[in-house]
Amino acid sequence: MRNKIVMAFVASAFSFAAQAQQQQNVSVCSDKAMHSELVSLDKSLEERGFGLEQFKMMNMPSGSYVPVTVNMQEGKMYQINFIASKNFQQYHLTVMDKDRNKLVDKKIRQGGNRQLSESFAAPYTGTYMVIVSQKVKGQQEACGGLSVLKNK
């Protein structure tokens, strides 16, 4: 029985990796204006009872998927914030559960708001995958900011 559980966990991890095709290792970026914008957005949510779970400023390869794993608790409300580069052509944010169901799937094209805030309640306790990508014309990579907050 234990082997089946371990195998199911390993299979789940591989399915997340398969969904995040073109997965890239990303480095930390230092866009001070974007950092300040994300901190300000998070602070307003913290004042309403949310606690910061993850905060990432990352150099995202243009057009590639960047997966971020997040542990969540069943029934808790989560707020996911993403800030794209000022020069984005489009960006995409997806939240997937262990069965590869898309709980959130948003695609924003050029001319849209570069800030995206999505909330949802976690249907089970466990690991979820937040996958972000952005296309930026003329740049191989661009800074993007991601934060995940949980309602206490």
Short mmCIF file of N, CA and C in Angstrom, two decimals:
data_model
loop_
_atom_site.label_atom_id
_atom_site.label_comp_id
_atom_site.label_asym_id
_atom_site.label_seq_id
_atom_site.Cartn_x
_atom_site.Cartn_y
_atom_site.Cartn_z
N MET A 1 0.82 -1.19 0.00
CA MET A 1 0.00 0.00 0.00
C MET A 1 0.87 1.26 0.00
N ARG A 2 1.91 1.23 0.84
CA ARG A 2 2.78 2.40 0.93
C ARG A 2 3.47 2.65 -0.41
N ASN A 3 3.88 1.57 -1.09
CA ASN A 3 4.52 1.74 -2.40
C ASN A 3 3.58 2.38 -3.40
N LYS A 4 2.29 2.04 -3.33
CA LYS A 4 1.31 2.64 -4.24
C LYS A 4 1.18 4.13 -3.99
N ILE A 5 1.21 4.52 -2.74
CA ILE A 5 1.11 5.94 -2.39
C ILE A 5 2.34 6.69 -2.89
N VAL A 6 3.52 6.10 -2.69
CA VAL A 6 4.75 6.73 -3.16
C VAL A 6 4.73 6.84 -4.68
N MET A 7 4.31 5.78 -5.36
CA MET A 7 4.25 5.80 -6.82
C MET A 7 3.25 6.85 -7.31
N ALA A 8 2.12 6.97 -6.63
CA ALA A 8 1.13 7.98 -7.02
C ALA A 8 1.71 9.38 -6.86
N PHE A 9 2.47 9.60 -5.79
CA PHE A 9 3.08 10.90 -5.56
C PHE A 9 4.10 11.20 -6.65
N VAL A 10 4.94 10.22 -6.98
CA VAL A 10 5.95 10.40 -8.03
C VAL A 10 5.28 10.67 -9.37
N ALA A 11 4.21 9.91 -9.68
CA ALA A 11 3.49 10.13 -10.94
C ALA A 11 2.89 11.52 -10.99
N SER A 12 2.38 11.98 -9.86
CA SER A 12 1.81 13.32 -9.79
C SER A 12 2.88 14.38 -10.05
N ALA A 13 4.05 14.19 -9.47
CA ALA A 13 5.14 15.14 -9.67
C ALA A 13 5.55 15.19 -11.15
N PHE A 14 5.62 14.00 -11.78
CA PHE A 14 5.97 13.97 -13.20
C PHE A 14 4.89 14.61 -14.06
N SER A 15 3.63 14.46 -13.69
CA SER A 15 2.57 15.07 -14.49
C SER A 15 2.63 16.58 -14.40
N PHE A 16 2.98 17.12 -13.22
CA PHE A 16 3.16 18.56 -13.11
C PHE A 16 4.30 19.01 -14.01
N ALA A 17 5.40 18.26 -14.01
CA ALA A 17 6.55 18.63 -14.82
C ALA A 17 6.21 18.55 -16.31
N ALA A 18 5.41 17.57 -16.69
CA ALA A 18 5.02 17.44 -18.09
C ALA A 18 4.16 18.62 -18.52
N GLN A 19 3.29 19.09 -17.66
CA GLN A 19 2.44 20.24 -17.99
C GLN A 19 3.28 21.49 -18.14
N ALA A 20 4.32 21.60 -17.35
CA ALA A 20 5.17 22.78 -17.38
C ALA A 20 6.27 22.58 -18.42
N GLN A 21 5.86 22.29 -19.66
CA GLN A 21 6.82 22.08 -20.72
C GLN A 21 7.68 23.32 -20.88
N GLN A 22 8.86 23.13 -21.38
CA GLN A 22 9.86 24.19 -21.50
C GLN A 22 10.22 24.75 -20.13
N GLN A 23 10.13 23.91 -19.11
CA GLN A 23 10.41 24.35 -17.75
C GLN A 23 11.81 24.94 -17.68
N GLN A 24 11.95 26.04 -17.01
CA GLN A 24 13.21 26.74 -16.92
C GLN A 24 13.60 26.97 -15.47
N ASN A 25 14.90 26.95 -15.22
CA ASN A 25 15.39 27.42 -13.94
C ASN A 25 15.48 28.93 -14.07
N VAL A 26 14.98 29.63 -13.10
CA VAL A 26 14.94 31.08 -13.20
C VAL A 26 15.79 31.69 -12.09
N SER A 27 16.34 32.84 -12.40
CA SER A 27 17.12 33.57 -11.41
C SER A 27 16.26 34.70 -10.84
N VAL A 28 16.72 35.23 -9.75
CA VAL A 28 16.02 36.35 -9.10
C VAL A 28 16.29 37.62 -9.90
N CYS A 29 15.25 38.43 -10.08
CA CYS A 29 15.45 39.71 -10.75
C CYS A 29 15.31 40.84 -9.73
N SER A 30 15.74 42.02 -10.12
CA SER A 30 15.74 43.14 -9.17
C SER A 30 15.11 44.39 -9.76
N ASP A 31 13.88 44.26 -10.25
CA ASP A 31 13.12 45.41 -10.73
C ASP A 31 12.48 46.06 -9.50
N LYS A 32 13.07 47.14 -9.03
CA LYS A 32 12.63 47.76 -7.78
C LYS A 32 11.20 48.27 -7.85
N ALA A 33 10.80 48.82 -9.00
CA ALA A 33 9.43 49.34 -9.14
C ALA A 33 8.42 48.19 -9.08
N MET A 34 8.71 47.08 -9.77
CA MET A 34 7.82 45.93 -9.75
C MET A 34 7.76 45.32 -8.35
N HIS A 35 8.91 45.23 -7.69
CA HIS A 35 8.97 44.70 -6.33
C HIS A 35 8.09 45.52 -5.41
N SER A 36 8.21 46.83 -5.50
CA SER A 36 7.41 47.73 -4.67
C SER A 36 5.91 47.58 -4.96
N GLU A 37 5.58 47.41 -6.23
CA GLU A 37 4.19 47.24 -6.64
C GLU A 37 3.59 45.96 -6.05
N LEU A 38 4.36 44.87 -6.10
CA LEU A 38 3.89 43.60 -5.56
C LEU A 38 3.79 43.64 -4.04
N VAL A 39 4.76 44.27 -3.39
CA VAL A 39 4.72 44.42 -1.93
C VAL A 39 3.49 45.22 -1.52
N SER A 40 3.20 46.30 -2.24
CA SER A 40 2.04 47.13 -1.95
C SER A 40 0.74 46.34 -2.10
N LEU A 41 0.64 45.56 -3.17
CA LEU A 41 -0.53 44.73 -3.40
C LEU A 41 -0.70 43.71 -2.28
N ASP A 42 0.39 43.07 -1.89
CA ASP A 42 0.36 42.08 -0.81
C ASP A 42 -0.01 42.72 0.52
N LYS A 43 0.53 43.91 0.78
CA LYS A 43 0.27 44.59 2.05
C LYS A 43 -1.22 44.90 2.22
N SER A 44 -1.88 45.29 1.13
CA SER A 44 -3.31 45.59 1.23
C SER A 44 -4.10 44.31 1.55
N LEU A 45 -3.65 43.17 1.07
CA LEU A 45 -4.31 41.90 1.39
C LEU A 45 -4.00 41.46 2.82
N GLU A 46 -2.79 41.72 3.28
CA GLU A 46 -2.42 41.38 4.66
C GLU A 46 -3.28 42.16 5.65
N GLU A 47 -3.63 43.39 5.29
CA GLU A 47 -4.50 44.19 6.15
C GLU A 47 -5.91 43.63 6.23
N ARG A 48 -6.27 42.77 5.26
CA ARG A 48 -7.60 42.14 5.25
C ARG A 48 -7.56 40.70 5.75
N GLY A 49 -6.46 40.31 6.41
CA GLY A 49 -6.41 39.00 7.04
C GLY A 49 -5.66 37.91 6.29
N PHE A 50 -4.98 38.26 5.22
CA PHE A 50 -4.20 37.26 4.48
C PHE A 50 -2.76 37.25 4.99
N GLY A 51 -2.12 36.10 4.90
CA GLY A 51 -0.71 35.97 5.26
C GLY A 51 0.09 35.54 4.05
N LEU A 52 1.26 36.11 3.89
CA LEU A 52 2.11 35.81 2.75
C LEU A 52 2.68 34.40 2.86
N GLU A 53 2.47 33.59 1.83
CA GLU A 53 2.98 32.22 1.78
C GLU A 53 4.23 32.12 0.88
N GLN A 54 4.21 32.82 -0.25
CA GLN A 54 5.34 32.82 -1.17
C GLN A 54 5.46 34.18 -1.84
N PHE A 55 6.69 34.54 -2.16
CA PHE A 55 6.97 35.81 -2.85
C PHE A 55 8.17 35.56 -3.73
N LYS A 56 8.02 35.76 -5.04
CA LYS A 56 9.12 35.51 -5.98
C LYS A 56 9.20 36.63 -7.00
N MET A 57 10.40 37.14 -7.17
CA MET A 57 10.73 38.05 -8.26
C MET A 57 11.69 37.25 -9.13
N MET A 58 11.32 37.00 -10.40
CA MET A 58 12.12 36.09 -11.20
C MET A 58 12.31 36.55 -12.63
N ASN A 59 13.49 36.29 -13.17
CA ASN A 59 13.78 36.51 -14.58
C ASN A 59 13.15 35.34 -15.34
N MET A 60 12.11 35.63 -16.10
CA MET A 60 11.37 34.59 -16.80
C MET A 60 11.77 34.59 -18.28
N PRO A 61 12.24 33.44 -18.79
CA PRO A 61 12.53 33.36 -20.22
C PRO A 61 11.25 33.62 -21.03
N SER A 62 11.34 34.48 -22.02
CA SER A 62 10.16 34.86 -22.80
C SER A 62 9.54 33.64 -23.47
N GLY A 63 8.25 33.43 -23.23
CA GLY A 63 7.51 32.34 -23.84
C GLY A 63 7.61 31.00 -23.15
N SER A 64 8.43 30.90 -22.11
CA SER A 64 8.60 29.63 -21.40
C SER A 64 7.71 29.57 -20.17
N TYR A 65 7.35 28.35 -19.79
CA TYR A 65 6.53 28.13 -18.61
C TYR A 65 7.43 28.02 -17.38
N VAL A 66 7.05 28.71 -16.33
CA VAL A 66 7.79 28.69 -15.08
C VAL A 66 6.86 28.13 -14.00
N PRO A 67 7.14 26.90 -13.54
CA PRO A 67 6.28 26.30 -12.51
C PRO A 67 6.75 26.65 -11.10
N VAL A 68 5.79 26.87 -10.22
CA VAL A 68 6.08 27.14 -8.81
C VAL A 68 5.15 26.25 -8.00
N THR A 69 5.71 25.39 -7.14
CA THR A 69 4.87 24.53 -6.31
C THR A 69 4.48 25.29 -5.05
N VAL A 70 3.23 25.08 -4.64
CA VAL A 70 2.69 25.74 -3.46
C VAL A 70 1.88 24.73 -2.66
N ASN A 71 2.17 24.63 -1.37
CA ASN A 71 1.38 23.77 -0.49
C ASN A 71 0.18 24.57 0.01
N MET A 72 -1.00 23.95 -0.08
CA MET A 72 -2.23 24.63 0.32
C MET A 72 -3.06 23.72 1.21
N GLN A 73 -3.95 24.35 2.00
CA GLN A 73 -4.82 23.62 2.91
C GLN A 73 -6.26 23.65 2.42
N GLU A 74 -6.92 22.52 2.55
CA GLU A 74 -8.31 22.38 2.11
C GLU A 74 -9.21 23.44 2.74
N GLY A 75 -10.03 24.07 1.92
CA GLY A 75 -11.02 25.03 2.38
C GLY A 75 -10.49 26.43 2.64
N LYS A 76 -9.19 26.61 2.64
CA LYS A 76 -8.62 27.94 2.87
C LYS A 76 -8.67 28.75 1.57
N MET A 77 -8.90 30.04 1.70
CA MET A 77 -8.89 30.94 0.55
C MET A 77 -7.45 31.40 0.28
N TYR A 78 -7.10 31.39 -0.99
CA TYR A 78 -5.78 31.82 -1.43
C TYR A 78 -5.92 32.93 -2.46
N GLN A 79 -4.98 33.84 -2.41
CA GLN A 79 -4.90 34.94 -3.36
C GLN A 79 -3.57 34.82 -4.08
N ILE A 80 -3.61 34.75 -5.40
CA ILE A 80 -2.39 34.67 -6.20
C ILE A 80 -2.27 35.97 -7.00
N ASN A 81 -1.13 36.62 -6.86
CA ASN A 81 -0.87 37.87 -7.56
C ASN A 81 0.30 37.68 -8.51
N PHE A 82 0.15 38.19 -9.71
CA PHE A 82 1.24 38.15 -10.69
C PHE A 82 1.36 39.53 -11.32
N ILE A 83 2.59 39.98 -11.47
CA ILE A 83 2.85 41.24 -12.16
C ILE A 83 3.80 40.94 -13.32
N ALA A 84 3.36 41.27 -14.52
CA ALA A 84 4.14 41.03 -15.74
C ALA A 84 5.04 42.23 -16.03
N SER A 85 5.98 42.01 -16.91
CA SER A 85 6.86 43.07 -17.39
C SER A 85 6.03 44.18 -18.04
N LYS A 86 6.49 45.40 -17.96
CA LYS A 86 5.80 46.52 -18.62
C LYS A 86 5.74 46.33 -20.13
N ASN A 87 6.65 45.54 -20.68
CA ASN A 87 6.72 45.34 -22.13
C ASN A 87 6.07 44.03 -22.59
N PHE A 88 5.22 43.44 -21.77
CA PHE A 88 4.65 42.13 -22.13
C PHE A 88 3.76 42.21 -23.36
N GLN A 89 3.78 41.14 -24.15
CA GLN A 89 2.83 40.98 -25.26
C GLN A 89 1.63 40.18 -24.78
N GLN A 90 1.93 39.18 -23.96
CA GLN A 90 0.87 38.40 -23.29
C GLN A 90 1.49 37.65 -22.13
N TYR A 91 0.65 37.31 -21.17
CA TYR A 91 1.11 36.44 -20.08
C TYR A 91 -0.01 35.48 -19.73
N HIS A 92 0.37 34.43 -19.04
CA HIS A 92 -0.55 33.34 -18.75
C HIS A 92 -0.29 32.86 -17.32
N LEU A 93 -1.34 32.68 -16.54
CA LEU A 93 -1.24 32.14 -15.19
C LEU A 93 -2.22 30.98 -15.07
N THR A 94 -1.72 29.83 -14.64
CA THR A 94 -2.54 28.65 -14.44
C THR A 94 -2.25 28.08 -13.06
N VAL A 95 -3.29 27.67 -12.36
CA VAL A 95 -3.14 26.93 -11.10
C VAL A 95 -3.72 25.55 -11.35
N MET A 96 -2.88 24.52 -11.11
CA MET A 96 -3.31 23.15 -11.35
C MET A 96 -3.28 22.34 -10.06
N ASP A 97 -4.26 21.43 -9.95
CA ASP A 97 -4.27 20.53 -8.80
C ASP A 97 -3.51 19.25 -9.13
N LYS A 98 -3.54 18.29 -8.21
CA LYS A 98 -2.77 17.05 -8.38
C LYS A 98 -3.26 16.21 -9.55
N ASP A 99 -4.50 16.41 -9.98
CA ASP A 99 -5.06 15.65 -11.10
C ASP A 99 -4.97 16.42 -12.42
N ARG A 100 -4.17 17.49 -12.43
CA ARG A 100 -3.96 18.35 -13.60
C ARG A 100 -5.21 19.11 -14.02
N ASN A 101 -6.14 19.28 -13.08
CA ASN A 101 -7.31 20.13 -13.33
C ASN A 101 -6.87 21.58 -13.17
N LYS A 102 -7.34 22.42 -14.08
CA LYS A 102 -7.01 23.85 -14.01
C LYS A 102 -8.04 24.55 -13.12
N LEU A 103 -7.57 25.01 -11.97
CA LEU A 103 -8.44 25.72 -11.03
C LEU A 103 -8.53 27.20 -11.40
N VAL A 104 -7.46 27.71 -11.95
CA VAL A 104 -7.39 29.08 -12.46
C VAL A 104 -6.65 28.98 -13.79
N ASP A 105 -7.15 29.66 -14.81
CA ASP A 105 -6.48 29.66 -16.11
C ASP A 105 -6.77 31.00 -16.79
N LYS A 106 -5.83 31.93 -16.69
CA LYS A 106 -6.01 33.28 -17.21
C LYS A 106 -4.92 33.61 -18.21
N LYS A 107 -5.33 34.17 -19.33
CA LYS A 107 -4.39 34.63 -20.36
C LYS A 107 -4.72 36.09 -20.65
N ILE A 108 -3.74 36.94 -20.50
CA ILE A 108 -3.91 38.38 -20.71
C ILE A 108 -3.03 38.80 -21.88
N ARG A 109 -3.62 39.52 -22.81
CA ARG A 109 -2.88 39.98 -23.99
C ARG A 109 -2.45 41.43 -23.82
N GLN A 110 -1.55 41.84 -24.70
CA GLN A 110 -1.02 43.20 -24.71
C GLN A 110 -2.17 44.20 -24.64
N GLY A 111 -1.99 45.22 -23.87
CA GLY A 111 -3.03 46.23 -23.70
C GLY A 111 -3.86 45.97 -22.46
N GLY A 112 -3.78 44.76 -21.92
CA GLY A 112 -4.50 44.43 -20.69
C GLY A 112 -3.69 44.86 -19.47
N ASN A 113 -4.28 44.68 -18.32
CA ASN A 113 -3.62 45.04 -17.07
C ASN A 113 -2.43 44.11 -16.82
N ARG A 114 -1.30 44.65 -16.44
CA ARG A 114 -0.15 43.80 -16.19
C ARG A 114 -0.17 43.20 -14.78
N GLN A 115 -1.14 43.61 -13.97
CA GLN A 115 -1.35 43.01 -12.65
C GLN A 115 -2.53 42.06 -12.71
N LEU A 116 -2.35 40.86 -12.18
CA LEU A 116 -3.44 39.88 -12.12
C LEU A 116 -3.56 39.39 -10.69
N SER A 117 -4.77 39.42 -10.16
CA SER A 117 -5.05 38.89 -8.82
C SER A 117 -6.21 37.93 -8.93
N GLU A 118 -5.97 36.70 -8.50
CA GLU A 118 -7.00 35.66 -8.55
C GLU A 118 -7.12 35.00 -7.19
N SER A 119 -8.34 34.73 -6.77
CA SER A 119 -8.54 34.04 -5.50
C SER A 119 -9.36 32.78 -5.73
N PHE A 120 -9.13 31.79 -4.88
CA PHE A 120 -9.89 30.55 -4.93
C PHE A 120 -9.69 29.80 -3.62
N ALA A 121 -10.58 28.87 -3.36
CA ALA A 121 -10.49 28.01 -2.17
C ALA A 121 -9.87 26.68 -2.59
N ALA A 122 -8.90 26.21 -1.84
CA ALA A 122 -8.23 24.95 -2.15
C ALA A 122 -9.19 23.79 -1.86
N PRO A 123 -9.41 22.90 -2.86
CA PRO A 123 -10.34 21.79 -2.66
C PRO A 123 -9.77 20.65 -1.82
N TYR A 124 -8.45 20.61 -1.62
CA TYR A 124 -7.84 19.56 -0.80
C TYR A 124 -6.53 20.10 -0.23
N THR A 125 -6.00 19.42 0.78
CA THR A 125 -4.71 19.78 1.34
C THR A 125 -3.63 19.05 0.56
N GLY A 126 -2.65 19.81 0.07
CA GLY A 126 -1.57 19.19 -0.69
C GLY A 126 -0.84 20.20 -1.54
N THR A 127 -0.13 19.67 -2.53
CA THR A 127 0.71 20.48 -3.40
C THR A 127 -0.05 20.86 -4.67
N TYR A 128 0.04 22.12 -5.01
CA TYR A 128 -0.55 22.65 -6.23
C TYR A 128 0.59 23.24 -7.06
N MET A 129 0.33 23.40 -8.36
CA MET A 129 1.33 23.97 -9.25
C MET A 129 0.78 25.29 -9.81
N VAL A 130 1.52 26.36 -9.60
CA VAL A 130 1.22 27.64 -10.22
C VAL A 130 2.20 27.78 -11.38
N ILE A 131 1.66 27.92 -12.58
CA ILE A 131 2.50 27.99 -13.77
C ILE A 131 2.28 29.35 -14.42
N VAL A 132 3.38 30.09 -14.59
CA VAL A 132 3.30 31.41 -15.21
C VAL A 132 4.22 31.47 -16.43
N SER A 133 3.81 32.26 -17.40
CA SER A 133 4.66 32.53 -18.55
C SER A 133 4.34 33.93 -19.05
N GLN A 134 5.30 34.53 -19.70
CA GLN A 134 5.06 35.82 -20.34
C GLN A 134 5.92 35.91 -21.59
N LYS A 135 5.35 36.54 -22.61
CA LYS A 135 6.08 36.79 -23.84
C LYS A 135 6.40 38.27 -23.89
N VAL A 136 7.66 38.56 -24.16
CA VAL A 136 8.10 39.95 -24.25
C VAL A 136 8.88 40.09 -25.55
N LYS A 137 8.37 40.90 -26.46
CA LYS A 137 8.99 41.07 -27.77
C LYS A 137 10.38 41.70 -27.64
N GLY A 138 11.33 41.07 -28.32
CA GLY A 138 12.68 41.63 -28.36
C GLY A 138 13.53 41.36 -27.14
N GLN A 139 13.03 40.58 -26.18
CA GLN A 139 13.79 40.26 -24.98
C GLN A 139 13.79 38.75 -24.79
N GLN A 140 14.95 38.21 -24.42
CA GLN A 140 15.01 36.78 -24.15
C GLN A 140 14.41 36.43 -22.81
N GLU A 141 14.46 37.36 -21.88
CA GLU A 141 13.84 37.16 -20.57
C GLU A 141 13.40 38.51 -20.01
N ALA A 142 12.47 38.43 -19.08
CA ALA A 142 11.97 39.66 -18.45
C ALA A 142 11.55 39.34 -17.02
N CYS A 143 11.60 40.32 -16.19
CA CYS A 143 11.24 40.15 -14.79
C CYS A 143 9.74 39.98 -14.64
N GLY A 144 9.35 39.12 -13.71
CA GLY A 144 7.95 38.93 -13.34
C GLY A 144 7.87 38.70 -11.84
N GLY A 145 6.78 39.11 -11.25
CA GLY A 145 6.62 38.96 -9.80
C GLY A 145 5.40 38.11 -9.47
N LEU A 146 5.56 37.18 -8.52
CA LEU A 146 4.48 36.28 -8.13
C LEU A 146 4.42 36.21 -6.61
N SER A 147 3.20 36.31 -6.09
CA SER A 147 3.03 36.11 -4.65
C SER A 147 1.77 35.27 -4.41
N VAL A 148 1.82 34.51 -3.33
CA VAL A 148 0.68 33.67 -2.93
C VAL A 148 0.40 34.00 -1.47
N LEU A 149 -0.85 34.32 -1.18
CA LEU A 149 -1.26 34.63 0.17
C LEU A 149 -2.41 33.72 0.59
N LYS A 150 -2.48 33.43 1.89
CA LYS A 150 -3.53 32.57 2.43
C LYS A 150 -4.32 33.34 3.47
N ASN A 151 -5.65 33.21 3.41
CA ASN A 151 -6.52 33.83 4.40
C ASN A 151 -6.38 33.05 5.70
N LYS A 152 -6.11 33.75 6.78
CA LYS A 152 -5.87 33.08 8.07
C LYS A 152 -7.10 32.56 8.72
#
